[in-house]
mmCIF file of C-alpha atoms in Angstrom:
data_model
loop_
_atom_site.group_PDB
_atom_site.id
_atom_site.type_symbol
_atom_site.label_atom_id
_atom_site.label_comp_id
_atom_site.label_asym_id
_atom_site.label_seq_id
_atom_site.Cartn_x
_atom_site.Cartn_y
_atom_site.Cartn_z
ATOM 1 C CA MET A 1 -0.174 7.525 -28.183
ATOM 2 C CA GLU A 2 2.267 4.974 -26.141
ATOM 3 C CA TRP A 3 0.831 2.959 -23.392
ATOM 4 C CA GLN A 4 3.114 2.212 -20.230
ATOM 5 C CA PRO A 5 1.756 0.822 -16.786
ATOM 6 C CA HIS A 6 3.013 2.272 -13.717
ATOM 7 C CA ILE A 7 4.513 -0.337 -11.349
ATOM 8 C CA THR A 8 3.700 0.080 -7.777
ATOM 9 C CA VAL A 9 4.132 -1.561 -4.343
ATOM 10 C CA ALA A 10 1.578 -1.878 -1.554
ATOM 11 C CA THR A 11 1.563 -3.310 2.361
ATOM 12 C CA ILE A 12 -1.085 -4.618 4.037
ATOM 13 C CA VAL A 13 0.101 -4.383 7.496
ATOM 14 C CA GLU A 14 -1.930 -5.934 10.425
ATOM 15 C CA ASP A 15 -1.891 -5.488 14.547
ATOM 16 C CA GLN A 16 -4.618 -7.006 16.427
ATOM 17 C CA GLY A 17 -7.124 -7.011 13.641
ATOM 18 C CA ARG A 18 -6.364 -3.471 12.678
ATOM 19 C CA PHE A 19 -4.764 -2.558 9.621
ATOM 20 C CA LEU A 20 -2.248 0.539 8.106
ATOM 21 C CA PHE A 21 -3.592 2.967 6.220
ATOM 22 C CA VAL A 22 -2.677 6.386 4.737
ATOM 23 C CA GLU A 23 -4.883 9.091 4.841
ATOM 24 C CA GLU A 24 -3.896 11.488 2.003
ATOM 25 C CA PHE A 25 -4.726 14.392 -0.361
ATOM 26 C CA GLN A 26 -6.018 13.278 -3.503
ATOM 27 C CA GLY A 27 -6.270 16.714 -5.117
ATOM 28 C CA ASP A 28 -8.233 18.820 -2.589
ATOM 29 C CA GLN A 29 -10.132 15.499 -0.800
ATOM 30 C CA ALA A 30 -8.919 13.432 1.815
ATOM 31 C CA VAL A 31 -8.627 9.606 0.843
ATOM 32 C CA PHE A 32 -7.232 6.472 2.431
ATOM 33 C CA ASN A 33 -5.093 4.080 0.756
ATOM 34 C CA GLN A 34 -2.630 1.162 1.625
ATOM 35 C CA PRO A 35 0.752 2.402 2.471
ATOM 36 C CA ALA A 36 2.009 2.693 -1.217
ATOM 37 C CA GLY A 37 4.051 4.100 -4.148
ATOM 38 C CA HIS A 38 6.149 3.676 -7.243
ATOM 39 C CA LEU A 39 9.211 1.704 -7.484
ATOM 40 C CA ASP A 40 12.159 4.220 -8.170
ATOM 41 C CA PRO A 41 14.715 3.286 -10.501
ATOM 42 C CA ASP A 42 17.482 0.736 -9.419
ATOM 43 C CA GLU A 43 15.244 -0.334 -6.371
ATOM 44 C CA SER A 44 13.540 -4.071 -6.033
ATOM 45 C CA LEU A 45 9.682 -4.227 -5.029
ATOM 46 C CA LEU A 46 10.800 -5.425 -1.801
ATOM 47 C CA GLN A 47 12.752 -1.901 -1.015
ATOM 48 C CA ALA A 48 10.427 -0.166 -3.044
ATOM 49 C CA ALA A 49 7.569 -1.423 -0.387
ATOM 50 C CA ILE A 50 9.528 -1.069 2.963
ATOM 51 C CA ARG A 51 10.630 2.680 2.028
ATOM 52 C CA GLU A 52 7.570 3.669 0.922
ATOM 53 C CA THR A 53 5.793 2.158 3.968
ATOM 54 C CA LEU A 54 8.216 4.405 6.349
ATOM 55 C CA GLU A 55 7.476 7.308 3.779
ATOM 56 C CA GLU A 56 4.024 7.457 4.278
ATOM 57 C CA THR A 57 3.410 6.225 7.872
ATOM 58 C CA GLY A 58 6.727 6.490 9.882
ATOM 59 C CA TRP A 59 6.635 2.808 10.306
ATOM 60 C CA ASP A 60 9.320 0.426 9.665
ATOM 61 C CA ILE A 61 7.981 -3.007 8.664
ATOM 62 C CA GLU A 62 9.256 -6.325 7.999
ATOM 63 C CA LEU A 63 7.853 -7.927 4.757
ATOM 64 C CA THR A 64 6.397 -11.319 5.418
ATOM 65 C CA GLY A 65 4.844 -12.644 2.400
ATOM 66 C CA VAL A 66 3.414 -11.481 -1.009
ATOM 67 C CA VAL A 67 -0.551 -10.937 -1.164
ATOM 68 C CA GLY A 68 -1.224 -10.789 -4.675
ATOM 69 C CA ILE A 69 -0.038 -8.389 -7.749
ATOM 70 C CA TYR A 70 -3.123 -6.771 -9.494
ATOM 71 C CA LEU A 71 -3.841 -4.904 -12.563
ATOM 72 C CA TYR A 72 -5.681 -1.864 -12.381
ATOM 73 C CA THR A 73 -6.544 0.973 -14.908
ATOM 74 C CA ALA A 74 -7.909 4.212 -13.003
ATOM 75 C CA PRO A 75 -11.531 5.533 -13.775
ATOM 76 C CA SER A 76 -10.181 9.161 -12.968
ATOM 77 C CA ASN A 77 -7.066 9.276 -15.820
ATOM 78 C CA GLY A 78 -6.903 6.216 -17.453
ATOM 79 C CA VAL A 79 -3.654 5.649 -15.930
ATOM 80 C CA THR A 80 -2.939 1.442 -15.611
ATOM 81 C CA TYR A 81 -0.803 0.374 -12.755
ATOM 82 C CA GLN A 82 0.751 -3.209 -12.049
ATOM 83 C CA ARG A 83 0.344 -3.010 -8.071
ATOM 84 C CA VAL A 84 2.131 -5.600 -6.347
ATOM 85 C CA CYS A 85 0.933 -6.008 -2.602
ATOM 86 C CA PHE A 86 2.949 -7.392 0.120
ATOM 87 C CA ALA A 87 2.088 -8.090 3.829
ATOM 88 C CA GLY A 88 4.130 -6.663 6.309
ATOM 89 C CA LYS A 89 4.206 -6.783 10.368
ATOM 90 C CA PRO A 90 4.936 -3.398 12.169
ATOM 91 C CA LEU A 91 8.347 -2.937 14.177
ATOM 92 C CA ARG A 92 8.897 0.307 15.166
ATOM 93 C CA HIS A 93 7.297 3.387 14.902
ATOM 94 C CA HIS A 94 9.061 6.873 14.530
ATOM 95 C CA PRO A 95 6.491 9.604 15.091
ATOM 96 C CA ASP A 96 8.637 12.715 14.454
ATOM 97 C CA TYR A 97 9.177 10.942 10.676
ATOM 98 C CA PRO A 98 8.973 13.687 7.897
ATOM 99 C CA LEU A 99 5.997 11.994 5.925
ATOM 100 C CA ASP A 100 5.819 12.737 2.077
ATOM 101 C CA ASP A 101 4.236 15.516 0.754
ATOM 102 C CA GLY A 102 0.263 15.554 0.621
ATOM 103 C CA ILE A 103 0.422 12.779 3.663
ATOM 104 C CA ILE A 104 -1.874 13.725 6.341
ATOM 105 C CA GLY A 105 -1.230 10.485 8.633
ATOM 106 C CA PRO A 106 -1.161 6.877 9.229
ATOM 107 C CA ARG A 107 -4.894 5.498 10.644
ATOM 108 C CA TRP A 108 -5.212 2.037 11.821
ATOM 109 C CA LEU A 109 -8.501 0.924 11.202
ATOM 110 C CA SER A 110 -10.048 -2.379 10.886
ATOM 111 C CA ARG A 111 -11.800 -3.471 7.813
ATOM 112 C CA ASP A 112 -15.412 -2.566 9.413
ATOM 113 C CA GLU A 113 -14.075 1.093 9.718
ATOM 114 C CA LEU A 114 -12.486 1.120 6.578
ATOM 115 C CA LEU A 115 -15.853 -0.042 4.698
ATOM 116 C CA ALA A 116 -17.926 2.795 6.747
ATOM 117 C CA LEU A 117 -14.979 4.927 4.535
ATOM 118 C CA ARG A 118 -15.826 3.657 1.316
ATOM 119 C CA PRO A 119 -16.555 7.208 -0.466
ATOM 120 C CA GLN A 120 -13.035 8.288 0.555
ATOM 121 C CA TRP A 121 -11.333 5.194 -0.682
ATOM 122 C CA ARG A 122 -8.469 6.200 -3.010
ATOM 123 C CA SER A 123 -9.518 2.854 -5.059
ATOM 124 C CA GLU A 124 -10.970 -0.179 -5.219
ATOM 125 C CA LEU A 125 -7.750 -2.251 -5.012
ATOM 126 C CA ILE A 126 -7.563 -1.150 -1.195
ATOM 127 C CA ILE A 127 -10.499 -3.765 -0.283
ATOM 128 C CA ARG A 128 -9.401 -5.977 -2.537
ATOM 129 C CA CYS A 129 -6.120 -6.408 -1.041
ATOM 130 C CA VAL A 130 -7.364 -6.551 2.744
ATOM 131 C CA ASP A 131 -9.634 -9.341 1.610
ATOM 132 C CA ASP A 132 -7.249 -11.337 -0.290
ATOM 133 C CA TYR A 133 -5.238 -11.355 2.760
ATOM 134 C CA LEU A 134 -7.952 -11.942 5.224
ATOM 135 C CA ALA A 135 -8.470 -15.087 2.723
ATOM 136 C CA GLY A 136 -5.245 -15.997 3.479
ATOM 137 C CA GLN A 137 -3.639 -15.241 0.323
ATOM 138 C CA LEU A 138 -0.291 -15.235 1.423
ATOM 139 C CA HIS A 139 2.866 -16.160 -0.909
ATOM 140 C CA SER A 140 6.763 -16.863 -0.306
ATOM 141 C CA LEU A 141 8.718 -13.561 -0.816
ATOM 142 C CA GLU A 142 10.441 -16.076 -2.769
ATOM 143 C CA LEU A 143 7.836 -15.100 -5.536
ATOM 144 C CA ILE A 144 9.818 -12.007 -5.980
ATOM 145 C CA ARG A 145 12.915 -12.584 -7.887
ATOM 146 C CA PRO A 146 15.688 -10.158 -7.567
ATOM 147 C CA SER A 147 17.361 -8.545 -10.996
ATOM 148 C CA LEU A 148 20.506 -10.223 -12.481
#
């Protein structure tokens, strides 16, 4: 069997102590996640993070830093994901933007509200990224180098 990790991006978008999350279907269950998704061909990590946030929430954002790089193997399917998590600030909401299939909608939640929804987390990475962000784990966007 050939092992291939999946490269993904996610964003932590905060506004006055509340964080932008995505409520989406995973199978037939509604779950919560940061705006996140896979890197597309010929796309930079920064472009992917901005695109995924728009496609899943209808929000334009400005990236402000890198929260962390995480390796996660999903217990449900054994797939390994390398997630690059960015911080960003909200710029403009497009309420009529057509969201990706399976997306219920964007939700602004405090950390405490998120904790109350733990059975509905898509993965444990959700709280880890939020807590790293809240602990001041923010690195320069220059950490991400463009391809040559």
